PDB file of C-alpha atoms in Angstrom:
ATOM      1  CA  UNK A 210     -40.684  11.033 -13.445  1.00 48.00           C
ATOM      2  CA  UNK A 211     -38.160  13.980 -13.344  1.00 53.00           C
ATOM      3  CA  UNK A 212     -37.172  13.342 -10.154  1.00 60.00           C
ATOM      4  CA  UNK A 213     -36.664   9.755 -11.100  1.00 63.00           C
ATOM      5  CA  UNK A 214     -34.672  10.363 -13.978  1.00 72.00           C
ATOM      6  CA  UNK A 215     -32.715  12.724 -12.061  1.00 75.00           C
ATOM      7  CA  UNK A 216     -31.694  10.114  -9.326  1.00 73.00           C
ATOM      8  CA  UNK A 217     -30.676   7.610 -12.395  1.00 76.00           C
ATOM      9  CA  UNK A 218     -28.563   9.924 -13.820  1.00 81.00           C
ATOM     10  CA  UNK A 219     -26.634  10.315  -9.982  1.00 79.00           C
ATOM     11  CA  UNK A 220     -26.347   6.840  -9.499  1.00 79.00           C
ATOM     12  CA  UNK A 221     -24.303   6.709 -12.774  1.00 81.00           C
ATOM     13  CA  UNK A 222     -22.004   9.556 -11.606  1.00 83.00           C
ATOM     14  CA  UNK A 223     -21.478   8.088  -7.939  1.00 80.00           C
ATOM     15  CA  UNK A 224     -21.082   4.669  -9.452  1.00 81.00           C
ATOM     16  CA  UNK A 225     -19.280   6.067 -12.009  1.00 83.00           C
ATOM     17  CA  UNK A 226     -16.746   7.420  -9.452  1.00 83.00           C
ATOM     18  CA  UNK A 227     -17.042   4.084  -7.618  1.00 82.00           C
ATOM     19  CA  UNK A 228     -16.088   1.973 -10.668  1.00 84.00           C
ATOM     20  CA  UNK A 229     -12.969   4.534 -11.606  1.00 86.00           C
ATOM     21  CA  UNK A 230     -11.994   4.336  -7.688  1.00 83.00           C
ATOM     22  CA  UNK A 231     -11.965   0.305  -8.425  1.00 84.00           C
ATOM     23  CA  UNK A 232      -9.984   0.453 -11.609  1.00 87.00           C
ATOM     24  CA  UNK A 233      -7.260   2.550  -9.899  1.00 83.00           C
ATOM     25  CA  UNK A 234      -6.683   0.945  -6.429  1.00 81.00           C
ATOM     26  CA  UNK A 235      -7.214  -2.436  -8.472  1.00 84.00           C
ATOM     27  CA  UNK A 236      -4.076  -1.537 -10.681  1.00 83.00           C
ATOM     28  CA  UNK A 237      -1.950  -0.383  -7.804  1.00 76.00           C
ATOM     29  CA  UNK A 238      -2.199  -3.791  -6.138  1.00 74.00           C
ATOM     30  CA  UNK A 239      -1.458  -5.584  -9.197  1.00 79.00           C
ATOM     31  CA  UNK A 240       1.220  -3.299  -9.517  1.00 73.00           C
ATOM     32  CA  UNK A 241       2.949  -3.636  -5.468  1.00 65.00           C
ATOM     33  CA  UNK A 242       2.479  -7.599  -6.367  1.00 68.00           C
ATOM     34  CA  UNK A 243       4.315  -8.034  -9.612  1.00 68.00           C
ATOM     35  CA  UNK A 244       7.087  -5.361  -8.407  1.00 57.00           C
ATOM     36  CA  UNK A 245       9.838  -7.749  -7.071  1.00 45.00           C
ATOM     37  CA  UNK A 246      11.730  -4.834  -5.868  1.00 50.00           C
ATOM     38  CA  UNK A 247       9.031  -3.290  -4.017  1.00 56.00           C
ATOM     39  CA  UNK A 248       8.986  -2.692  -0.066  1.00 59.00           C
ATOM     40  CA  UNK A 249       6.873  -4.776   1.211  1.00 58.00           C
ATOM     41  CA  UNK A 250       9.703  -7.913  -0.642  1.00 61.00           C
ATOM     42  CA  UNK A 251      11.815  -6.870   1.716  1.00 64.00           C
ATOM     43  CA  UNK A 252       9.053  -7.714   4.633  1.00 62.00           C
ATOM     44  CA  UNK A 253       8.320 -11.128   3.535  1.00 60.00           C
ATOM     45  CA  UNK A 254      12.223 -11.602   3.804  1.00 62.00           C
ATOM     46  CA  UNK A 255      12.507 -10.536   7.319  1.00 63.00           C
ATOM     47  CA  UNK A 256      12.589 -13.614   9.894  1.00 61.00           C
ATOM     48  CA  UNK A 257      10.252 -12.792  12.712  1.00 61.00           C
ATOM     49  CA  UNK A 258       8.929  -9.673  11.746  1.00 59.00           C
ATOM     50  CA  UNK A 259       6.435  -7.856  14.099  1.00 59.00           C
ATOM     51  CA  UNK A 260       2.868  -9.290  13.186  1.00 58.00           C
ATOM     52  CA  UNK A 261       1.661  -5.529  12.747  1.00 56.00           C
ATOM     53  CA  UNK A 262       4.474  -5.308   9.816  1.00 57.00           C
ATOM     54  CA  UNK A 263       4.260  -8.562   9.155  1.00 54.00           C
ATOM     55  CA  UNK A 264       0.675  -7.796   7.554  1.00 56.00           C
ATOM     56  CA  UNK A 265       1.450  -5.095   5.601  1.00 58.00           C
ATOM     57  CA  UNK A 266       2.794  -7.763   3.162  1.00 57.00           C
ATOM     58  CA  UNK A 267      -0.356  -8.797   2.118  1.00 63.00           C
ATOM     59  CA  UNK A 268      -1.214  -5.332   1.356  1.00 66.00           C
ATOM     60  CA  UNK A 269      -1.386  -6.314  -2.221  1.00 68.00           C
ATOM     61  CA  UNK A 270      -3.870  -8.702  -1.672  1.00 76.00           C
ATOM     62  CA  UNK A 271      -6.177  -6.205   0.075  1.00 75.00           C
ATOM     63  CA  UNK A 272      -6.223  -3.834  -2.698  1.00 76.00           C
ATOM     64  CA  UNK A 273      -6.717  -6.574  -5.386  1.00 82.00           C
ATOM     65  CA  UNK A 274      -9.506  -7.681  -3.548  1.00 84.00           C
ATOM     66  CA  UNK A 275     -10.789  -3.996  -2.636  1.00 81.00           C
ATOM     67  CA  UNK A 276     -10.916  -2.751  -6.239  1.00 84.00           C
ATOM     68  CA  UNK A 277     -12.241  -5.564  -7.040  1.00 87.00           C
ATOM     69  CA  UNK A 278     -15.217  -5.529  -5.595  1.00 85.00           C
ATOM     70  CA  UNK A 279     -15.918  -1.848  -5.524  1.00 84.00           C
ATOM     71  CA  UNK A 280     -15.547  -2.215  -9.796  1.00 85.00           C
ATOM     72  CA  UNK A 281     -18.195  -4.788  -9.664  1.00 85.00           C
ATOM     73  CA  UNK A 282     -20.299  -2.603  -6.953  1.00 82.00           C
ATOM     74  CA  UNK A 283     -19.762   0.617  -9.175  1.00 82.00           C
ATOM     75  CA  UNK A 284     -21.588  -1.810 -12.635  1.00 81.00           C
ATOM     76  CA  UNK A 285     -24.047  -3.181 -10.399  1.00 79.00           C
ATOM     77  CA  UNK A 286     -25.530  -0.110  -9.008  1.00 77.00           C
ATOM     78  CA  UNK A 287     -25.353   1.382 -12.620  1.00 78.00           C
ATOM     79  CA  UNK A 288     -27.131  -1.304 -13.991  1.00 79.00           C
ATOM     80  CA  UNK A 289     -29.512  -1.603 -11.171  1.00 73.00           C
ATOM     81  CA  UNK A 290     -30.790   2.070 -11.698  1.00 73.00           C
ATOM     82  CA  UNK A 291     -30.794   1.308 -16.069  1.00 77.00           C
ATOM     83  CA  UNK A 292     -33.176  -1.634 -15.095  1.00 76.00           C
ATOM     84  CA  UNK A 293     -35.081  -0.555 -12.057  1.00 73.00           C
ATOM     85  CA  UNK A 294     -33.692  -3.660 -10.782  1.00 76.00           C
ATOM     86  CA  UNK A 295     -34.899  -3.377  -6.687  1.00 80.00           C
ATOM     87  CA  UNK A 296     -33.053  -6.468  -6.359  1.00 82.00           C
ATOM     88  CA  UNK A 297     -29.737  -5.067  -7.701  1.00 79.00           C
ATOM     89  CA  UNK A 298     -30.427  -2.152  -6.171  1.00 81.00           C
ATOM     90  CA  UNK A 299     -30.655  -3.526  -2.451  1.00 85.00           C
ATOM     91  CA  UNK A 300     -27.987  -5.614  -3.040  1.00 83.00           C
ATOM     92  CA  UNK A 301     -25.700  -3.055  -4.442  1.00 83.00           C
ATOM     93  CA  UNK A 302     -26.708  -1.110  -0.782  1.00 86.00           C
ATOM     94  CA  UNK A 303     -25.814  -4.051   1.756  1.00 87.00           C
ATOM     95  CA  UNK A 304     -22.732  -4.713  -0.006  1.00 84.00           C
ATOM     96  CA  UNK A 305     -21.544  -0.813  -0.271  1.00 84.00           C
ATOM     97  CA  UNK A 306     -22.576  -0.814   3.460  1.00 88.00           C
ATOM     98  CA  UNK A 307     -20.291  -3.365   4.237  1.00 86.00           C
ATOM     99  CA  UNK A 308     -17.241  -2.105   2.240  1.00 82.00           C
ATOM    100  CA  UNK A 309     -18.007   1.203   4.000  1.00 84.00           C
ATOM    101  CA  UNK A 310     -17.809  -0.094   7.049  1.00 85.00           C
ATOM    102  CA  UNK A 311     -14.318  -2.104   6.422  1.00 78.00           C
ATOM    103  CA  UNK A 312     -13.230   1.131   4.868  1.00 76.00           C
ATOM    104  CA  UNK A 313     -13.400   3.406   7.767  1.00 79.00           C
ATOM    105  CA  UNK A 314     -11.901   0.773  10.020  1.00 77.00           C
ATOM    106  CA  UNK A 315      -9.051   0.811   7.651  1.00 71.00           C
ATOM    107  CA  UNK A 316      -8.694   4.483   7.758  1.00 72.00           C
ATOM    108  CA  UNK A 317      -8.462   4.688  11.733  1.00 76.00           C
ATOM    109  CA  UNK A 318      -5.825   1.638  11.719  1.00 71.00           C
ATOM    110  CA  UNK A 319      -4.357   3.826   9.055  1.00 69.00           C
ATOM    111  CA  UNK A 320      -4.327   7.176  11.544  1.00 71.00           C
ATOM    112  CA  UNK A 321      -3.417   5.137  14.298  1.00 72.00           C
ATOM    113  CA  UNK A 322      -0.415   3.232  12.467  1.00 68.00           C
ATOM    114  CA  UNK A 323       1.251   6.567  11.638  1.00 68.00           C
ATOM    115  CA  UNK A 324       2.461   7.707  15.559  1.00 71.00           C
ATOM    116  CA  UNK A 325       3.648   4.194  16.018  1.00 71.00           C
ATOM    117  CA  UNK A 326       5.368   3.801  12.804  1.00 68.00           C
ATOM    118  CA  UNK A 327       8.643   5.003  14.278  1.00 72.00           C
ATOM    119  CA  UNK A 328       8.842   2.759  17.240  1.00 75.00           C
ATOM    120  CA  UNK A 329       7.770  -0.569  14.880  1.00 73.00           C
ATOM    121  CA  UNK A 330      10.300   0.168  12.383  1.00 74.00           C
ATOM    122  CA  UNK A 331      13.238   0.559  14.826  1.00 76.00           C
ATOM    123  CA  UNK A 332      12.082  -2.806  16.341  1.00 75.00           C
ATOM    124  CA  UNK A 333      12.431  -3.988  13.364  1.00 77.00           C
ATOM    125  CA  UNK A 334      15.777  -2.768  12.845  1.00 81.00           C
ATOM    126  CA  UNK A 335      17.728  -5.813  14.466  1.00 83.00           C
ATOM    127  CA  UNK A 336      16.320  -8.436  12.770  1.00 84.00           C
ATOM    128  CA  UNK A 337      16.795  -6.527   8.845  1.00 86.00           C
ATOM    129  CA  UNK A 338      20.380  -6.314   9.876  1.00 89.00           C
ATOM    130  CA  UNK A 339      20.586  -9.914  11.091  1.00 88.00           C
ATOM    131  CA  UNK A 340      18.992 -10.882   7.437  1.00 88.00           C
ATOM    132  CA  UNK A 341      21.245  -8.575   5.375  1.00 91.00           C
ATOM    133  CA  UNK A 342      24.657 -10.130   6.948  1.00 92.00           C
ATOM    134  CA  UNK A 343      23.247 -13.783   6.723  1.00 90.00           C
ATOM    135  CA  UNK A 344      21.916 -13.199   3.018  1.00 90.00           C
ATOM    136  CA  UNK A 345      23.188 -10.115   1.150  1.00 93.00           C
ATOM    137  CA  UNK A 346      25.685 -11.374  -1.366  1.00 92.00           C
ATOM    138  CA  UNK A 347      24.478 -14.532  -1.420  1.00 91.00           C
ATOM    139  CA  UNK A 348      20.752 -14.820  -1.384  1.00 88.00           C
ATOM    140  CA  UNK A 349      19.905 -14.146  -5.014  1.00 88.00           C
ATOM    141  CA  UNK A 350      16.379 -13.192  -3.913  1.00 83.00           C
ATOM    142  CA  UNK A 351      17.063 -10.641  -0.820  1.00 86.00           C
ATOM    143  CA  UNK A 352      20.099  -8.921  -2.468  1.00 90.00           C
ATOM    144  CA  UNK A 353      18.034  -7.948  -5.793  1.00 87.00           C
ATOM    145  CA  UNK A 354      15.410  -6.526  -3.245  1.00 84.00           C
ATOM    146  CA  UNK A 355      17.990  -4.713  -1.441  1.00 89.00           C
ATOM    147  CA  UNK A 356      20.140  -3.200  -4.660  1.00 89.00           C
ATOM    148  CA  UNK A 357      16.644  -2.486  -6.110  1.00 85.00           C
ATOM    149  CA  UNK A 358      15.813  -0.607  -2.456  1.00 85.00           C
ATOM    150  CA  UNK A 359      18.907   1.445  -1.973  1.00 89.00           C
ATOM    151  CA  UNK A 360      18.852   2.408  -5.799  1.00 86.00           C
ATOM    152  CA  UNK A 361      15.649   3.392  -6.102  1.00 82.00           C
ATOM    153  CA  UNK A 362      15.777   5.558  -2.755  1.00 83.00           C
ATOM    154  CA  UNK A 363      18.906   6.512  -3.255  1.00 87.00           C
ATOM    155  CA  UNK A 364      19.548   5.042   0.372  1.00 89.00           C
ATOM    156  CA  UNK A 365      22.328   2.405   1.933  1.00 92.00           C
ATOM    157  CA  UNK A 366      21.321  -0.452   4.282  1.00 91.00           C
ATOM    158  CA  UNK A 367      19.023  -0.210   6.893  1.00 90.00           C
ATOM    159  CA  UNK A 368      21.016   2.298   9.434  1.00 90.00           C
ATOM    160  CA  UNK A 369      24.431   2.925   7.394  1.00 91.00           C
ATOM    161  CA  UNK A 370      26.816   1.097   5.574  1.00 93.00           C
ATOM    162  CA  UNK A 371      27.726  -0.666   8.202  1.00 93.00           C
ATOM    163  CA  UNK A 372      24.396  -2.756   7.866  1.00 94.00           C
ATOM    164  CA  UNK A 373      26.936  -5.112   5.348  1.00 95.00           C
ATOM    165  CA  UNK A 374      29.876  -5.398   7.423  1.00 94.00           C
ATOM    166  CA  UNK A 375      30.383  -9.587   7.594  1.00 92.00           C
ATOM    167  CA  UNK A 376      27.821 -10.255   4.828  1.00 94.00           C
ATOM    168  CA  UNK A 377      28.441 -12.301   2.446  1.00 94.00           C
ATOM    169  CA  UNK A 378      29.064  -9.558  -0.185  1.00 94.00           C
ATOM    170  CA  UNK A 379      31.433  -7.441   2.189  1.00 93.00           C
ATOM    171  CA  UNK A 380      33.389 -10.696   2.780  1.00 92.00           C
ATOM    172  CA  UNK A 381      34.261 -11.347  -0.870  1.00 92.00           C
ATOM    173  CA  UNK A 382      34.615  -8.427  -2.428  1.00 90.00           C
ATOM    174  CA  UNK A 383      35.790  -6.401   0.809  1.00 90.00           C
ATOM    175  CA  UNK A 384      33.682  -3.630  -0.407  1.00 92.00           C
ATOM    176  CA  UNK A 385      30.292  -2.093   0.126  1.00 94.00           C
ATOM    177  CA  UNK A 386      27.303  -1.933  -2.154  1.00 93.00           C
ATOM    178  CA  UNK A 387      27.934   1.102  -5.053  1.00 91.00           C
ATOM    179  CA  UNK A 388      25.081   2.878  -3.703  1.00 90.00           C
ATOM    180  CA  UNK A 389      26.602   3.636  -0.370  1.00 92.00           C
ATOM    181  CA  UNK A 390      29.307   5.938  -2.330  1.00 91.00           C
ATOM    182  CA  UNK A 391      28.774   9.033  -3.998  1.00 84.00           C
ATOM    183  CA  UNK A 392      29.569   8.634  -6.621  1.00 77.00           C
ATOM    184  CA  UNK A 393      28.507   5.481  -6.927  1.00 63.00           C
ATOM    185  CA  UNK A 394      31.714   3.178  -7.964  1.00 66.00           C
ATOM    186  CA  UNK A 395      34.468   1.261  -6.172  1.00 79.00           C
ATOM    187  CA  UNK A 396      33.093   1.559  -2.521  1.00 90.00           C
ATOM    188  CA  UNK A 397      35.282   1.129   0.209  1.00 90.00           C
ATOM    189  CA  UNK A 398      35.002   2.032   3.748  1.00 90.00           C
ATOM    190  CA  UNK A 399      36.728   5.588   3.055  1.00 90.00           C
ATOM    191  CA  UNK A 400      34.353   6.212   0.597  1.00 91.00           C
ATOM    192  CA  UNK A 401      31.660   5.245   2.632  1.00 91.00           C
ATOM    193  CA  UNK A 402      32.467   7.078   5.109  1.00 91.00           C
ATOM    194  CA  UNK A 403      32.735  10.111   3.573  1.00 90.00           C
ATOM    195  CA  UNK A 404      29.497   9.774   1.630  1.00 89.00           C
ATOM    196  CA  UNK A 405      27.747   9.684   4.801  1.00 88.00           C
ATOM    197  CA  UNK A 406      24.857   8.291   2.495  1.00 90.00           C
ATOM    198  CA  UNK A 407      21.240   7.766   4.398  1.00 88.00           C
ATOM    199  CA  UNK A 408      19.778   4.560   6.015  1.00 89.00           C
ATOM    200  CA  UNK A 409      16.959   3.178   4.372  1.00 86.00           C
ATOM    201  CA  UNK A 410      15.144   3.184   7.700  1.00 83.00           C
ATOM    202  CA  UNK A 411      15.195   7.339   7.140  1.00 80.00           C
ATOM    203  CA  UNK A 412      13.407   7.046   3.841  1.00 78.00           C
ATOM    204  CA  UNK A 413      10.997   4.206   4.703  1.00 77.00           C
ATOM    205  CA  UNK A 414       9.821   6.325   7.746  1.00 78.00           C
ATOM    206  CA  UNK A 415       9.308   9.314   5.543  1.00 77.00           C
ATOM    207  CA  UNK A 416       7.712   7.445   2.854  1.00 72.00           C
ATOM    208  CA  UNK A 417       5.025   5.776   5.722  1.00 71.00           C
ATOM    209  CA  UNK A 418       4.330   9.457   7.129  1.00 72.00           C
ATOM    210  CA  UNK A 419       4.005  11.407   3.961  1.00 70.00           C
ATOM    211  CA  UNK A 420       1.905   8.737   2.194  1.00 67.00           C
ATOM    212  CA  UNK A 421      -0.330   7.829   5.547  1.00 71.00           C
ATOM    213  CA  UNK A 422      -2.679  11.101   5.224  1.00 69.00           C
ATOM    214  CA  UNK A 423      -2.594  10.903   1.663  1.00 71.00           C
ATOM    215  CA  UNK A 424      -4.182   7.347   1.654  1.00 70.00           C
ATOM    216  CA  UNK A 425      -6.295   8.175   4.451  1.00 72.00           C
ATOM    217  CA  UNK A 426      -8.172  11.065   2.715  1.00 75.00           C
ATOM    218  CA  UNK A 427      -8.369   8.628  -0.411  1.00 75.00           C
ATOM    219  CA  UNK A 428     -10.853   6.209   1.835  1.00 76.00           C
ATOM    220  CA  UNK A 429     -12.446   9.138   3.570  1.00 79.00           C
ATOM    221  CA  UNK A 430     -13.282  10.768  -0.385  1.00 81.00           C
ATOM    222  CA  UNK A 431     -14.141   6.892  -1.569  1.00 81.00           C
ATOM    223  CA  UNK A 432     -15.840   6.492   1.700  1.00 82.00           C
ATOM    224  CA  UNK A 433     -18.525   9.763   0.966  1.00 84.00           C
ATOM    225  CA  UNK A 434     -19.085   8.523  -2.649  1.00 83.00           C
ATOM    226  CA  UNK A 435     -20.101   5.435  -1.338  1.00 83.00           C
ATOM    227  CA  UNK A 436     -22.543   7.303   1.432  1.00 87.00           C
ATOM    228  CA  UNK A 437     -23.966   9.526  -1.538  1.00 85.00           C
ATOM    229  CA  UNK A 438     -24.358   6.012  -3.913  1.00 83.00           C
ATOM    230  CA  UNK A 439     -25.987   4.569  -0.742  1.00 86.00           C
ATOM    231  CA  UNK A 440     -28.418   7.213  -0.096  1.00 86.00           C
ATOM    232  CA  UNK A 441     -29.538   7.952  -3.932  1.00 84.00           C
ATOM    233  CA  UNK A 442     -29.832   3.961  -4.731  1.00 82.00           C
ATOM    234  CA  UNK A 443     -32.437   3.654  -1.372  1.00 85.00           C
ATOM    235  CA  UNK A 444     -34.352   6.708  -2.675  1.00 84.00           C
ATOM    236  CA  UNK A 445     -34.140   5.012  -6.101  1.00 82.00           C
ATOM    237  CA  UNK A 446     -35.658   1.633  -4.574  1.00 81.00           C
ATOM    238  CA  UNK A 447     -38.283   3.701  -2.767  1.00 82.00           C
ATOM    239  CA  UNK A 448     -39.368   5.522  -5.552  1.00 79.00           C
ATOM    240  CA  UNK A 449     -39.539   2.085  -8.174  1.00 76.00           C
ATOM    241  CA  UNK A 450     -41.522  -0.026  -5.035  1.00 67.00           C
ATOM    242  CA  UNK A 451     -44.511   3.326  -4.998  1.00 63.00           C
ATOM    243  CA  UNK A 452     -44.879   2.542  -9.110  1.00 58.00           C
TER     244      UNK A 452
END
């Protein structure tokens, strides 16, 4: 009866955890979907993209659905140890299982993603160039991504300035986007010049490497609640089928 008692009041931590885990990674897809100056806009707007970038669009999508389910997961297995629900309990384990697995094949796409991310993003380099002459200046859409980009990263086109020369923006106003100048202002190819201000391809590579291992010891820490949920709620099961 202790010992019973004892593994309920685990299964509420771990699925505590679980359902907290959900919450957050739930949030922070809602939040890369509504942000219409986020990265990943700038993907969809990219005419033949490399499939493995290509995907990383619909990143939002995989962590709505993600946090989804591992919210739900995190009440079920609570309420399956309130109840003594065997049911609930067994299907809380298969369906943990299965997110586990998924999980760690995420992680070593993750690990493996981060020595290539170089070479994929300077493949990509050609075609983001192509897009910003055909569109910046006068595709409402890709020029708010872009100005929301370089502002918030404090970065200017893809490689350099020179990312705008014959766009539709350069050709009007003879000019360069403000944040290619520092300070930013009237922006001319002096200016630019002498700003010397960072690609964007710079900051997007940093921002993949530093945040890689970060996200990757997120799912392995998720990952080793989910092994501890797994293990109390069979032990759990056991214990309520011997009553």
């Amino acid at each position: 009866m202790c010992c019973s008692g004892f593994l309920k009041i685990m299964m509420f931590i771990f699925n505590g955890a679980i359902f907290l885990a959900g919450v957050a990674i739930l949030a922070v897809g809602v939040w890369v979907k509504v942000d219409s100056e986020s990265l990943f806009g700038l993907i969809e707007n990219i005419e033949d993209a490399p499939a493995e970038l290509s995907q990383l669009a619909n990143v939002a999508y995989l962590l709505i659905g993600v946090g989804a389910v591992l919210l739900i997961m995190g009440f079920l297995g609570c309420c399956g140890a309130m109840k003594e629900s065997r049911c609930m309990l067994m299907l809380f384990f298969i369906i943990i299982l299965i997110i586990f697995i998924a999980e760690v094949a995420g992680c070593i796409v993750i690990f493996v993603f981060q020595p290539l991310a170089k070479e994929i993003l300077e493949d990509l380099g050609d075609k983001v160039v192509v897009s910003i002459k055909k569109g910046y200046g006068q595709d409402k859409t890709l020029t708010d991504l872009w100005n929301g980009t370089m502002k918030e990263f404090k970065c200017c086109g893809y490689h350099n300035f020179t990312d705008f020369d014959g766009s539709p923006y350069h050709s009007k106003t003879k000019s360069y986007p403000p944040t290619c100048c520092i300070p930013n202002g009237p922006c001319d190819t002096t200016n630019a010049e002498e700003s010397n201000v960072f690609g964007c391809f710079d900051m997007l590579l940093k921002l993949v490497e530093d945040n890689v291992v970060i996200i990757g010891a997120v799912g392995i820490g998720i990952a080793a609640l989910e092994i501890a949920a797994m293990v109390v709620s069979m032990v759990l099961y056991q214990q309520i089928g011997d009553k």
